[in-house]
Amino acid sequence: MIRSIFIILFVLLYNALAAQTNVTVQIFDAENDTPLEFVSVYCERSGGNTDANGKVNIVVNKEDYSIKCTYVGFQTFIAEGRKSELVNNSLVVKMSAVPNLLEEVSVVSGRYDRQLIREIASVEIIKPDLLRSNNLSSLEDLLDRIPGIQMIDGQANIRGGSGFAYGAGSRVLLTVNDVPAMQPDAGFPNWRDIPIENMAQVEVLKGAGSVLYGSTAMNGVINYRTAWATSKPETVVSTQFTGFLSPNDKAKKWWTSLPFESNTSIVHRQKFKKWDGVFGGNYFHADSYNQGNYEHQGRIFANIKFNIAPKLQVAINTLVNKGESDTFVYWRDGGDNAYRGDTTSYSPSKKLRFFIDPVLTYLGGSGGEHKLIGRYFSINNNVANDQSQKSNMKYLEYRYRHSLEKLNMEFTAGLVYTGTRIEAKLYGDTVYTSTNIAGYVSLDKTFFKKLTINAGARYEYNKLTSPEMVDGIAIPNGETSESKPVFKLGANFLLTRYSSIRASWGQGYRYPTVAEKFIKTTAGAIRVSPNPNLESETGYSAEIGIKQGLKIANWKGFVDVAFFRSDYDNMMEFVLQNISKGFQSFNIGDTRIQGYEIGIQGAGNIGNVTIRTLCGYTNIEPTYRNFSEIDTFKSTVTYNVLKYRMKHSFRGDIGLVYKGFEVGTYYQYNSKMEAIDKVFDLGIPGVHDFRASHDRGSNVIGFRVIVPVIMDKLTVGFNLNNALNEEYSTRPGLLEAPRNFSMRLDWKF
């Protein structure tokens, strides 16, 4: 009997092993026949990523196989057939680039590759063309061209989700390749830390991203993705020059020689067998149209990947940024001295910042992806007026993702640790530490190949240590802590291949930064005091949207309409408390921001002309949910509206390309900022009169011409920005740039 059982088991095992076949899959770019590295290849429970030669070995069990290949920027390819028909157990696949923007993929909303047409929330994908054609030198400048985003003195606001907080606190998280890139003390990005010269794409999630990304992602996420080497070595040198011309009001011109900016970068990408390296540097020099303002800084970076085995890869991304700058907080007056700063509000500084991001990726035998992501971020800002600070951040995340093909499910889960140490005169010349520990899970399930349901949850714990007494307020044992869960739910229904309707709801939670609770400083006549009693804020963002594909000749794009609402409980903003305290971060109460957004994006040919289009209009209604007279006491208006928001905005860019020559234009409109703090209106010379005489908002337009000197190798671009010489301001006490021209040279070899 036992012998018979052993014989049966042996036969079954032999047949199972005999049924298994090792198949070598090699993948090429269909356009130029170059191997594609790190393509995800799956067959039942077996999977892996292609190596530098485009090859990967997988196990095929059944005679009739179905092998799925996915890669960012390329159409998903499914190879089906019979094992007996394979030659030498090998399969060659040629993948084509995405022909339609709706088939572009991003990772920002789900932490896995998801097509734009199947997104459950509003997501923008921006390619490097917009950066290069507009001669932009930073990610901050690029974001200001995206519909629904308003940059207010370096702070990114999505659909009015934030007001204005000078250098502290943000509801929008900036990540670089999924790694948080915010300053540890202030939760605020330094845009010059981002190597924009090595951009692959920028992904913007509009709405709460707290479940997958944590506290700072309450209003949205901006994910910057770096480019990697292709099969051929490539070096790109770019240099640009911008000169600022006379303002419309000649009395405001203080300069006799041209204020200017110059920006030069070099990037080299190359593969070395199992190695993949990208190396680069940038130098930015600006002597501003604002008198006495300057910025001189250089950065170098190195991104290296090594394929230890077909299923195991390690990567290390590093960057060092060193420079000096000086800026004023507000002008001397809004008249003839609008481009001159109040002499007491300048803050010269020197900085040294660097980060190291190690990433280890392993593909398990069942097709699951294990990823260990780290960051060490060090900052040393030496600033005058007792505003210096030193800080470091340690970040570690374990993430597991699994594509369950048979169940049409995507599963993502992770554990996160973030620790910071901050020492600064800015916070009372003492040491603060913070700890964040979180766990999250997200699940996508597709029904009938049409309906995708997403659900997720996160539990987050925050602890902050400080002195036991701050500004006369006792903090028991010098420690505050808090923990909260957040949840999200969303759905997308594919009406047709190029049409979908979506709905999403996501909770947000934001714990105060060290800067918001403990900052103590002055900037000219502005005094900022700590508020140790500041509490966290919670809320949710909800959206209903529809995306419809468009096709005119060979031009393909889409129109997107979204209706949204964000409710915040216990919202944190900088407000004027009283004369002795000055400004503090304060819980202003419960708020609501709702509205709608209409956008069009597309690219393709009409005849012999390639047309690239990006435009959108955003309308918001930002209000208090429990409005009372006390809410108007410190505001410049008496009706119900939140401060530092523009209700109407439009962003538009169009480029026409013919045989390498490009002409284009952009247009930006912001309606008037209806309400600001009354102290700014009355306390800063010229603000009241300027706002009264500029109550129609701002209209900014620019033009460009790009000439191919050597096709696909050398181009020269010419831009005229703010062509109508519009005089405008996006926050009180600071004018934006007058008419200016720029030239850019890109050399690829």
Short mmCIF file of C-alpha atoms in Angstrom, two decimals, residues 16 86 310 560 584 617 741:
data_model
loop_
_atom_site.label_atom_id
_atom_site.label_comp_id
_atom_site.label_asym_id
_atom_site.label_seq_id
_atom_site.Cartn_x
_atom_site.Cartn_y
_atom_site.Cartn_z
CA ALA A 16 4.54 18.27 -12.62
CA LEU A 86 8.59 27.77 -29.07
CA PRO A 310 17.60 38.51 -12.70
CA ASP A 560 -11.19 65.73 -18.30
CA GLN A 584 1.42 81.85 14.86
CA TYR A 617 -9.48 75.97 -15.94
CA PHE A 741 13.75 86.89 -22.54
#
